[in-house]
């Protein structure tokens, strides 16, 4: 093994990013894949006579960990400003995923697992061991290893086709949005937009050598205009551009065709593997719910939300008429919702952000982890980071090192402007020699950099995104299972691993909690609970229509992938889904799903998981509301029942054990005003 490559150092230590060069990346992955192939063949030879837990299961797990840890540690480098890093990182990601698919086609290896499972030792494993073995055997089955050679070859071709189509989706997105901008020289057109957003637009213009203000199709400027700009023509211009990302009059560059082709390709894959539909196949990997259960869940929510959404539409129509708009257009809807039925707030949006500077919010997150779980996050200045501004922490609980947490919060060139995500760098586990291996996670958001002498200041949406990702990080760190694959919370599926993140968001809706962590970045003063409650009431009123859009996206996801060959066009499915969800009717030009990138980043037939997790999170939070938002006993009970098992058991089991009763959707419905 090449000792000169820092990516090939001991895989349980944090990567020394300061010395990683671009040529190290591909070389490390190539060598690890080659070494892993040789090691698998050696394990097969040694285990043929008598496959064992240590010699087979844990030995293969160790190889998976070595390769995955290196790959996941490379991922943050893909968001450097230089495009070559991204290209190589994505290339390596695809190569490793292809290798793991190849591994699951190894018939000899599968037979060893099957022999071990049928042995006396396999039959007498504890429930964690049986769960791990079951997941491995299921992964082999779903890979198509049982298929004849010609069908396996077709399966491989379909996988390559999916990869190419995913790439085409993002290329189409970039073609329609990356080069779009609106240069404004008349400040009057920006009337109503918060000052901090205007400052960011001015900074964007300066970087292009322009005066005035530059508006791009990133989330922050789009929301600033569509929610606040009094210039109706400006709202329309930006809305039309934003809601046609990924769309083109040329079918070659239009994402409707890409989504249709993807759904048909995945349908063929599912049927090749013996499933009636892609949802039936894919939900095997995403939490175990059946397509029928998911559709029932979504349709029940749509039915319960319908009357409230219709009332809200009527109120908005009335508000529009009061402003002289006989028929409000889509670019008016969010703006009118912001205006109607509210007395002026005592703090502006700019004033509000000043009370939530990033350093204070990071301190609040550290404090919350300590209070709820006894988890101590200590800054680790000796750990190398991939970009200036990234924060690194050691995570300790009960005097034991659990692992490491990185927070990469600030927007920069190369990082997706709208994205917020968590990368699980390493899973905790104990190997065949009894050595404990720590976990590590990296949280990413794109909070606007500070302007002038001010630190980065967070909007309420920024707060929710950061708390959401922190929830993922806590869940990952607080798993207690010793098995490598059961420590992978992503194996819970979106409806499972999104629960912790959705739960942490609920703290951002508590006026008393936000008041306790608010601190003006210059004056050091705090906001009152009364002031924050008025702000949150207004924000909460905006969430019900967003619920309809989330329902529409989830219904579209299931519809497209459930019956892609029924002859309906993608846009017809979009309109049907929006109608069922009770969302505001679409204008003829709108193409909201052409930019629905969750469908090509692993959430296909899984987008429902956000709503599914939200219902669970509201009910979990109800216990914290009763017992205290920083109650240590409640936090530790949550860890014991929900977080600690990892993917060893369905998370719904842990949720109901924590609540000591069946799950209830009432807290969710009441908050949205959909139940008494």
Short mmCIF file of C-alpha atoms in Angstrom, two decimals, residues 29-492:
data_model
loop_
_atom_site.label_atom_id
_atom_site.label_comp_id
_atom_site.label_asym_id
_atom_site.label_seq_id
_atom_site.Cartn_x
_atom_site.Cartn_y
_atom_site.Cartn_z
CA UNK A 29 -9.77 4.71 -4.69
CA UNK A 30 -8.13 2.62 -7.44
CA UNK A 31 -5.78 0.99 -4.96
CA UNK A 32 -8.47 0.32 -2.37
CA UNK A 33 -10.79 -1.28 -4.92
CA UNK A 34 -7.95 -3.50 -6.18
CA UNK A 35 -6.91 -4.44 -2.64
CA UNK A 36 -10.51 -5.19 -1.67
CA UNK A 37 -11.00 -7.53 -4.64
CA UNK A 38 -7.91 -9.49 -3.63
CA UNK A 39 -8.99 -9.57 0.02
CA UNK A 40 -12.49 -10.86 -0.85
CA UNK A 41 -10.99 -13.72 -2.86
CA UNK A 42 -8.70 -14.56 0.06
CA UNK A 43 -11.65 -14.59 2.48
CA UNK A 44 -13.61 -16.88 0.16
CA UNK A 45 -10.67 -19.31 0.00
CA UNK A 46 -10.21 -19.32 3.79
CA UNK A 47 -13.94 -19.63 4.60
CA UNK A 48 -14.92 -22.38 2.16
CA UNK A 49 -14.61 -25.15 4.74
CA UNK A 50 -16.42 -23.43 7.60
CA UNK A 51 -17.74 -19.87 7.26
CA UNK A 52 -17.74 -17.97 10.57
CA UNK A 53 -18.99 -14.66 11.96
CA UNK A 54 -15.50 -13.25 12.48
CA UNK A 55 -13.84 -14.74 9.43
CA UNK A 56 -16.62 -13.95 6.97
CA UNK A 57 -19.12 -11.34 8.20
CA UNK A 58 -16.82 -9.09 10.20
CA UNK A 59 -13.96 -9.53 7.73
CA UNK A 60 -16.11 -8.34 4.81
CA UNK A 61 -17.52 -5.55 6.99
CA UNK A 62 -13.97 -4.37 7.66
CA UNK A 63 -13.28 -4.18 3.93
CA UNK A 64 -16.52 -2.24 3.37
CA UNK A 65 -15.58 0.15 6.16
CA UNK A 66 -12.11 0.77 4.77
CA UNK A 67 -13.37 1.64 1.30
CA UNK A 68 -16.43 3.58 2.45
CA UNK A 69 -14.51 5.60 5.02
CA UNK A 70 -12.01 6.74 2.43
CA UNK A 71 -14.68 7.55 -0.14
CA UNK A 72 -16.85 9.46 2.35
CA UNK A 73 -13.85 11.43 3.59
CA UNK A 74 -13.17 12.49 0.00
CA UNK A 75 -16.74 13.77 -0.55
CA UNK A 76 -16.19 17.19 1.16
CA UNK A 77 -13.36 17.89 -1.29
CA UNK A 78 -15.87 17.76 -4.13
CA UNK A 79 -17.33 21.08 -3.00
CA UNK A 80 -14.19 23.10 -3.49
CA UNK A 81 -14.44 25.98 -5.92
CA UNK A 82 -12.13 24.30 -8.45
CA UNK A 83 -14.32 22.18 -10.72
CA UNK A 84 -11.73 19.41 -11.16
CA UNK A 85 -12.17 18.35 -7.52
CA UNK A 86 -15.88 17.88 -8.06
CA UNK A 87 -15.38 15.92 -11.26
CA UNK A 88 -12.92 13.49 -9.68
CA UNK A 89 -14.92 13.11 -6.49
CA UNK A 90 -18.12 12.23 -8.36
CA UNK A 91 -16.18 9.88 -10.62
CA UNK A 92 -14.75 8.06 -7.60
CA UNK A 93 -18.18 7.90 -5.99
CA UNK A 94 -19.60 6.20 -9.09
CA UNK A 95 -16.69 3.77 -9.27
CA UNK A 96 -17.08 2.69 -5.66
CA UNK A 97 -20.85 2.21 -6.03
CA UNK A 98 -20.22 0.14 -9.15
CA UNK A 99 -17.72 -1.97 -7.22
CA UNK A 100 -20.22 -2.61 -4.41
CA UNK A 101 -22.78 -3.69 -7.00
CA UNK A 102 -20.14 -6.01 -8.44
CA UNK A 103 -19.48 -7.45 -4.97
CA UNK A 104 -23.16 -8.27 -4.55
CA UNK A 105 -22.98 -10.26 -7.80
CA UNK A 106 -20.37 -12.62 -6.29
CA UNK A 107 -22.18 -15.96 -6.14
CA UNK A 108 -19.42 -17.67 -4.15
CA UNK A 109 -19.56 -14.97 -1.50
CA UNK A 110 -23.36 -15.21 -1.28
CA UNK A 111 -23.18 -18.98 -0.81
CA UNK A 112 -20.81 -18.51 2.13
CA UNK A 113 -23.25 -16.11 3.79
CA UNK A 114 -26.12 -18.54 3.17
CA UNK A 115 -24.16 -21.45 4.62
CA UNK A 116 -23.26 -19.41 7.68
CA UNK A 117 -26.89 -18.29 8.16
CA UNK A 118 -28.03 -21.93 8.01
CA UNK A 119 -25.36 -23.12 10.46
CA UNK A 120 -25.93 -23.59 14.19
CA UNK A 121 -23.84 -20.49 14.87
CA UNK A 122 -25.88 -18.42 12.41
CA UNK A 123 -29.20 -19.63 13.80
CA UNK A 124 -28.14 -18.73 17.34
CA UNK A 125 -26.92 -15.19 16.75
CA UNK A 126 -28.36 -12.48 18.99
CA UNK A 127 -31.01 -10.21 17.47
CA UNK A 128 -28.42 -7.63 16.36
CA UNK A 129 -26.43 -10.30 14.53
CA UNK A 130 -29.52 -11.74 12.90
CA UNK A 131 -30.63 -8.27 11.80
CA UNK A 132 -27.22 -7.58 10.25
CA UNK A 133 -27.12 -10.94 8.46
CA UNK A 134 -30.68 -10.48 7.19
CA UNK A 135 -29.80 -7.08 5.73
CA UNK A 136 -26.77 -8.51 3.95
CA UNK A 137 -28.72 -11.40 2.44
CA UNK A 138 -31.49 -9.01 1.37
CA UNK A 139 -28.92 -6.77 -0.33
CA UNK A 140 -27.63 -9.77 -2.31
CA UNK A 141 -31.17 -10.74 -3.30
CA UNK A 142 -32.06 -7.23 -4.44
CA UNK A 143 -28.84 -7.00 -6.47
CA UNK A 144 -30.02 -9.72 -8.85
CA UNK A 145 -27.27 -12.21 -8.03
CA UNK A 146 -29.78 -15.03 -8.54
CA UNK A 147 -30.49 -14.01 -12.14
CA UNK A 148 -29.04 -15.81 -15.19
CA UNK A 149 -25.93 -14.25 -16.69
CA UNK A 150 -27.71 -12.48 -19.57
CA UNK A 151 -30.21 -10.87 -17.19
CA UNK A 152 -27.42 -9.75 -14.87
CA UNK A 153 -25.75 -8.13 -17.87
CA UNK A 154 -29.02 -6.33 -18.67
CA UNK A 155 -29.27 -5.21 -15.04
CA UNK A 156 -25.79 -3.73 -15.24
CA UNK A 157 -26.72 -1.87 -18.43
CA UNK A 158 -29.80 -0.46 -16.70
CA UNK A 159 -27.67 0.78 -13.79
CA UNK A 160 -25.37 2.56 -16.23
CA UNK A 161 -28.39 4.06 -17.97
CA UNK A 162 -29.73 5.41 -14.66
CA UNK A 163 -26.34 6.98 -13.92
CA UNK A 164 -26.24 8.67 -17.34
CA UNK A 165 -29.79 9.99 -16.97
CA UNK A 166 -29.04 11.36 -13.50
CA UNK A 167 -26.11 13.25 -14.98
CA UNK A 168 -28.28 14.56 -17.81
CA UNK A 169 -30.82 15.89 -15.28
CA UNK A 170 -28.19 18.07 -13.60
CA UNK A 171 -26.72 19.20 -16.91
CA UNK A 172 -30.16 20.39 -17.99
CA UNK A 173 -30.62 22.16 -14.66
CA UNK A 174 -27.29 23.93 -15.05
CA UNK A 175 -27.95 24.88 -18.65
CA UNK A 176 -31.17 26.67 -17.71
CA UNK A 177 -30.12 28.32 -14.46
CA UNK A 178 -26.36 28.74 -13.99
CA UNK A 179 -26.02 31.49 -16.57
CA UNK A 180 -29.31 33.22 -15.73
CA UNK A 181 -29.10 36.48 -13.80
CA UNK A 182 -30.93 39.76 -13.59
CA UNK A 183 -28.87 42.93 -13.30
CA UNK A 184 -30.71 45.73 -11.48
CA UNK A 185 -29.53 49.33 -11.47
CA UNK A 186 -32.71 51.01 -10.20
CA UNK A 187 -32.88 50.47 -6.43
CA UNK A 188 -36.59 51.30 -6.43
CA UNK A 189 -37.24 47.91 -8.03
CA UNK A 190 -35.88 46.27 -4.86
CA UNK A 191 -38.23 48.11 -2.52
CA UNK A 192 -39.42 45.82 0.28
CA UNK A 193 -36.50 43.37 0.05
CA UNK A 194 -34.58 43.05 3.36
CA UNK A 195 -31.37 45.05 3.52
CA UNK A 196 -29.14 42.01 4.11
CA UNK A 197 -30.49 40.34 0.99
CA UNK A 198 -29.91 43.52 -1.00
CA UNK A 199 -26.35 43.65 0.34
CA UNK A 200 -25.78 40.09 -0.86
CA UNK A 201 -27.15 41.02 -4.29
CA UNK A 202 -24.80 44.01 -4.42
CA UNK A 203 -21.88 41.77 -3.47
CA UNK A 204 -22.86 39.33 -6.26
CA UNK A 205 -22.78 42.22 -8.73
CA UNK A 206 -19.37 43.36 -7.48
CA UNK A 207 -17.86 39.89 -8.00
CA UNK A 208 -18.91 40.18 -11.67
CA UNK A 209 -17.42 43.65 -11.99
CA UNK A 210 -20.85 45.28 -12.08
CA UNK A 211 -22.51 48.08 -10.21
CA UNK A 212 -26.00 47.86 -8.74
CA UNK A 213 -27.45 44.50 -7.76
CA UNK A 214 -27.34 41.02 -9.32
CA UNK A 215 -30.14 38.50 -8.76
CA UNK A 216 -29.47 34.84 -9.54
CA UNK A 217 -31.61 31.71 -9.41
CA UNK A 218 -30.30 30.65 -6.03
CA UNK A 219 -32.73 30.03 -3.20
CA UNK A 220 -31.92 33.03 -1.00
CA UNK A 221 -32.35 35.79 -3.64
CA UNK A 222 -35.37 34.02 -5.11
CA UNK A 223 -37.16 33.88 -1.75
CA UNK A 224 -36.19 37.47 -0.94
CA UNK A 225 -37.80 38.70 -4.16
CA UNK A 226 -40.85 36.46 -4.24
CA UNK A 227 -41.71 37.10 -0.57
CA UNK A 228 -40.86 40.79 -0.22
CA UNK A 229 -40.47 42.69 -3.49
CA UNK A 230 -43.25 45.21 -4.05
CA UNK A 231 -42.36 45.36 -7.75
CA UNK A 232 -44.83 42.87 -9.21
CA UNK A 233 -43.04 42.69 -12.57
CA UNK A 234 -39.80 41.76 -10.80
CA UNK A 235 -41.57 39.00 -8.90
CA UNK A 236 -43.03 37.67 -12.14
CA UNK A 237 -39.70 37.74 -13.98
CA UNK A 238 -37.90 35.78 -11.27
CA UNK A 239 -40.79 33.38 -10.68
CA UNK A 240 -40.97 32.44 -14.35
CA UNK A 241 -37.22 31.78 -14.47
CA UNK A 242 -37.16 29.80 -11.21
CA UNK A 243 -40.18 27.63 -12.03
CA UNK A 244 -38.81 26.66 -15.44
CA UNK A 245 -35.38 25.44 -14.32
CA UNK A 246 -34.59 22.21 -16.13
CA UNK A 247 -37.22 22.95 -18.80
CA UNK A 248 -36.57 23.53 -22.48
CA UNK A 249 -38.53 23.68 -25.72
CA UNK A 250 -35.91 21.26 -27.07
CA UNK A 251 -36.86 17.76 -25.77
CA UNK A 252 -33.16 16.85 -25.65
CA UNK A 253 -32.62 19.39 -22.87
CA UNK A 254 -35.95 19.06 -21.08
CA UNK A 255 -36.03 17.17 -17.79
CA UNK A 256 -39.53 15.81 -18.37
CA UNK A 257 -38.02 13.34 -20.79
CA UNK A 258 -35.22 12.53 -18.37
CA UNK A 259 -37.64 11.81 -15.51
CA UNK A 260 -39.83 9.67 -17.77
CA UNK A 261 -36.84 7.67 -19.03
CA UNK A 262 -35.54 7.23 -15.48
CA UNK A 263 -38.88 5.92 -14.26
CA UNK A 264 -39.16 3.48 -17.18
CA UNK A 265 -35.59 2.26 -16.66
CA UNK A 266 -36.18 1.70 -12.95
CA UNK A 267 -39.44 -0.07 -13.70
CA UNK A 268 -37.63 -2.49 -16.01
CA UNK A 269 -35.00 -3.06 -13.32
CA UNK A 270 -37.65 -3.86 -10.71
CA UNK A 271 -39.47 -6.29 -12.97
CA UNK A 272 -36.20 -7.97 -13.90
CA UNK A 273 -35.71 -8.58 -10.17
CA UNK A 274 -39.18 -10.08 -9.77
CA UNK A 275 -41.15 -7.09 -8.46
CA UNK A 276 -44.38 -5.78 -9.92
CA UNK A 277 -43.24 -2.17 -9.72
CA UNK A 278 -40.26 -0.03 -8.80
CA UNK A 279 -41.93 1.23 -5.57
CA UNK A 280 -42.34 -2.38 -4.41
CA UNK A 281 -38.64 -2.97 -5.03
CA UNK A 282 -37.28 0.32 -3.73
CA UNK A 283 -39.33 0.47 -0.54
CA UNK A 284 -37.63 -2.77 0.49
CA UNK A 285 -34.56 -0.57 0.93
CA UNK A 286 -36.35 2.43 2.44
CA UNK A 287 -37.96 1.51 5.70
CA UNK A 288 -40.15 -1.44 4.81
CA UNK A 289 -43.47 0.38 4.22
CA UNK A 290 -45.50 -0.92 1.31
CA UNK A 291 -46.51 1.30 -1.63
CA UNK A 292 -50.11 0.93 -0.51
CA UNK A 293 -49.28 2.16 3.02
CA UNK A 294 -47.41 5.16 1.66
CA UNK A 295 -50.18 6.14 -0.75
CA UNK A 296 -52.78 5.78 2.01
CA UNK A 297 -50.68 7.95 4.32
CA UNK A 298 -50.32 10.70 1.70
CA UNK A 299 -53.95 10.60 0.60
CA UNK A 300 -55.15 10.76 4.21
CA UNK A 301 -53.01 13.85 4.78
CA UNK A 302 -54.33 15.44 1.60
CA UNK A 303 -57.92 14.71 2.63
CA UNK A 304 -57.42 16.16 6.12
CA UNK A 305 -55.62 19.23 4.79
CA UNK A 306 -58.11 19.94 2.01
CA UNK A 307 -60.74 22.06 3.83
CA UNK A 308 -58.13 24.26 5.52
CA UNK A 309 -56.27 24.82 2.25
CA UNK A 310 -59.49 25.78 0.49
CA UNK A 311 -60.32 28.31 3.22
CA UNK A 312 -56.83 29.76 2.92
CA UNK A 313 -57.24 30.13 -0.86
CA UNK A 314 -60.49 32.01 -0.41
CA UNK A 315 -58.88 34.35 2.12
CA UNK A 316 -56.02 35.02 -0.26
CA UNK A 317 -58.43 35.78 -3.11
CA UNK A 318 -60.16 38.31 -0.86
CA UNK A 319 -56.84 39.89 0.11
CA UNK A 320 -55.88 40.14 -3.56
CA UNK A 321 -59.12 41.91 -4.45
CA UNK A 322 -58.50 44.43 -1.66
CA UNK A 323 -55.24 45.27 -3.44
CA UNK A 324 -56.95 45.57 -6.80
CA UNK A 325 -55.93 42.14 -8.13
CA UNK A 326 -58.99 40.47 -9.63
CA UNK A 327 -57.06 37.26 -10.22
CA UNK A 328 -53.80 36.80 -8.28
CA UNK A 329 -51.03 35.17 -10.28
CA UNK A 330 -48.57 32.57 -8.95
CA UNK A 331 -45.91 35.23 -8.35
CA UNK A 332 -48.38 37.11 -6.14
CA UNK A 333 -49.32 34.21 -3.88
CA UNK A 334 -46.36 34.10 -1.48
CA UNK A 335 -46.16 37.90 -1.35
CA UNK A 336 -49.87 38.23 -0.49
CA UNK A 337 -49.63 35.52 2.15
CA UNK A 338 -46.88 37.54 3.79
CA UNK A 339 -49.10 40.61 3.84
CA UNK A 340 -52.58 39.41 4.68
CA UNK A 341 -54.09 39.42 8.13
CA UNK A 342 -51.00 40.50 10.03
CA UNK A 343 -50.21 43.57 12.05
CA UNK A 344 -46.71 44.96 11.52
CA UNK A 345 -44.03 43.12 13.49
CA UNK A 346 -41.91 44.95 16.05
CA UNK A 347 -38.77 43.54 14.37
CA UNK A 348 -37.93 43.44 10.68
CA UNK A 349 -36.42 40.37 9.03
CA UNK A 350 -33.05 42.10 9.03
CA UNK A 351 -33.42 42.91 12.74
CA UNK A 352 -34.35 39.30 13.46
CA UNK A 353 -31.27 37.89 11.72
CA UNK A 354 -29.04 40.16 13.78
CA UNK A 355 -30.05 38.20 16.89
CA UNK A 356 -28.92 34.85 15.44
CA UNK A 357 -25.22 35.11 14.50
CA UNK A 358 -23.66 31.82 13.48
CA UNK A 359 -21.13 31.57 16.37
CA UNK A 360 -23.92 31.94 18.93
CA UNK A 361 -26.08 29.34 17.17
CA UNK A 362 -23.23 26.82 17.05
CA UNK A 363 -22.78 27.38 20.80
CA UNK A 364 -26.51 26.82 21.28
CA UNK A 365 -26.35 23.52 19.38
CA UNK A 366 -23.41 22.37 21.51
CA UNK A 367 -25.35 23.35 24.64
CA UNK A 368 -28.45 21.47 23.48
CA UNK A 369 -26.46 18.28 22.80
CA UNK A 370 -24.89 18.51 26.27
CA UNK A 371 -28.17 19.17 28.06
CA UNK A 372 -30.22 16.51 26.30
CA UNK A 373 -27.71 13.69 25.94
CA UNK A 374 -24.67 14.54 28.00
CA UNK A 375 -22.84 14.69 24.67
CA UNK A 376 -19.82 16.97 24.95
CA UNK A 377 -18.67 18.56 21.68
CA UNK A 378 -15.21 20.03 22.14
CA UNK A 379 -13.52 22.10 19.42
CA UNK A 380 -10.68 20.06 17.94
CA UNK A 381 -8.21 22.60 16.59
CA UNK A 382 -5.65 19.89 15.86
CA UNK A 383 -7.92 18.19 13.30
CA UNK A 384 -7.31 19.12 9.68
CA UNK A 385 -10.25 20.63 7.78
CA UNK A 386 -10.97 20.81 4.04
CA UNK A 387 -11.83 24.53 3.87
CA UNK A 388 -11.21 27.56 6.10
CA UNK A 389 -14.25 28.17 8.28
CA UNK A 390 -15.13 24.50 8.75
CA UNK A 391 -15.55 23.65 12.45
CA UNK A 392 -14.37 20.30 13.87
CA UNK A 393 -15.39 18.78 17.20
CA UNK A 394 -14.60 15.72 19.26
CA UNK A 395 -17.78 14.04 20.52
CA UNK A 396 -17.58 12.49 23.99
CA UNK A 397 -20.30 10.88 26.08
CA UNK A 398 -19.73 9.39 29.54
CA UNK A 399 -15.99 10.08 29.12
CA UNK A 400 -15.86 7.87 26.00
CA UNK A 401 -14.88 9.20 22.57
CA UNK A 402 -17.79 8.52 20.21
CA UNK A 403 -16.29 10.23 17.18
CA UNK A 404 -16.10 13.55 15.37
CA UNK A 405 -18.50 16.16 14.04
CA UNK A 406 -17.70 18.71 11.33
CA UNK A 407 -19.85 21.76 10.60
CA UNK A 408 -19.37 23.33 7.17
CA UNK A 409 -22.05 26.02 7.37
CA UNK A 410 -21.06 28.98 5.20
CA UNK A 411 -21.80 29.36 1.48
CA UNK A 412 -18.87 29.47 -0.94
CA UNK A 413 -18.13 28.91 -4.59
CA UNK A 414 -18.40 25.22 -5.42
CA UNK A 415 -20.98 24.42 -2.75
CA UNK A 416 -24.61 24.05 -3.91
CA UNK A 417 -26.35 27.24 -2.83
CA UNK A 418 -29.68 25.71 -1.84
CA UNK A 419 -28.47 22.44 -0.43
CA UNK A 420 -28.23 21.33 3.16
CA UNK A 421 -27.06 17.79 3.78
CA UNK A 422 -25.12 15.49 6.07
CA UNK A 423 -22.30 13.21 5.00
CA UNK A 424 -21.75 10.16 7.20
CA UNK A 425 -17.98 9.83 7.02
CA UNK A 426 -17.59 6.77 9.26
CA UNK A 427 -19.89 4.33 11.08
CA UNK A 428 -19.09 3.20 14.59
CA UNK A 429 -18.42 -0.51 14.97
CA UNK A 430 -16.32 -3.12 16.73
CA UNK A 431 -14.15 -5.33 14.52
CA UNK A 432 -13.23 -9.01 14.80
CA UNK A 433 -10.31 -8.14 17.09
CA UNK A 434 -12.60 -6.32 19.51
CA UNK A 435 -11.25 -2.89 18.52
CA UNK A 436 -13.78 -0.06 18.68
CA UNK A 437 -13.92 2.28 15.68
CA UNK A 438 -15.35 5.78 16.09
CA UNK A 439 -17.97 7.45 13.93
CA UNK A 440 -17.81 10.80 12.13
CA UNK A 441 -20.31 13.05 10.37
CA UNK A 442 -20.07 16.32 8.44
CA UNK A 443 -22.95 18.82 8.29
CA UNK A 444 -23.26 21.14 5.29
CA UNK A 445 -25.40 24.25 4.84
CA UNK A 446 -25.00 27.36 2.72
CA UNK A 447 -25.53 30.30 5.08
CA UNK A 448 -24.66 33.66 3.53
CA UNK A 449 -21.23 34.94 4.64
CA UNK A 450 -21.14 37.92 6.98
CA UNK A 451 -21.19 41.39 5.44
CA UNK A 452 -18.52 43.87 6.56
CA UNK A 453 -17.68 43.32 10.22
CA UNK A 454 -20.81 41.27 10.88
CA UNK A 455 -20.61 37.48 11.26
CA UNK A 456 -22.93 35.25 9.20
CA UNK A 457 -26.48 36.01 10.35
CA UNK A 458 -29.19 33.36 10.12
CA UNK A 459 -32.71 33.64 8.83
CA UNK A 460 -35.34 31.38 10.38
CA UNK A 461 -34.97 29.09 7.37
CA UNK A 462 -31.20 28.98 7.96
CA UNK A 463 -31.84 28.04 11.59
CA UNK A 464 -34.16 25.23 10.61
CA UNK A 465 -31.69 23.85 8.06
CA UNK A 466 -28.80 23.91 10.52
CA UNK A 467 -30.84 22.30 13.31
CA UNK A 468 -32.14 19.73 10.80
CA UNK A 469 -28.63 18.66 9.79
CA UNK A 470 -27.48 18.74 13.42
CA UNK A 471 -30.25 16.23 14.13
CA UNK A 472 -28.74 13.89 11.52
CA UNK A 473 -25.33 14.32 13.13
CA UNK A 474 -26.64 13.58 16.64
CA UNK A 475 -28.50 10.49 15.43
CA UNK A 476 -25.33 9.18 13.79
CA UNK A 477 -23.13 9.86 16.82
CA UNK A 478 -25.57 8.44 19.37
CA UNK A 479 -26.05 5.03 17.74
CA UNK A 480 -24.82 2.29 20.08
CA UNK A 481 -24.88 -0.86 17.97
CA UNK A 482 -21.45 -2.41 17.41
CA UNK A 483 -22.19 -3.67 13.88
CA UNK A 484 -20.84 -1.64 10.97
CA UNK A 485 -23.89 -1.88 8.73
CA UNK A 486 -26.46 -1.53 11.51
CA UNK A 487 -24.73 1.72 12.51
CA UNK A 488 -25.64 3.12 9.09
CA UNK A 489 -28.79 5.12 9.88
CA UNK A 490 -29.42 5.62 6.14
CA UNK A 491 -30.54 1.99 6.09
CA UNK A 492 -33.62 3.12 8.03
#
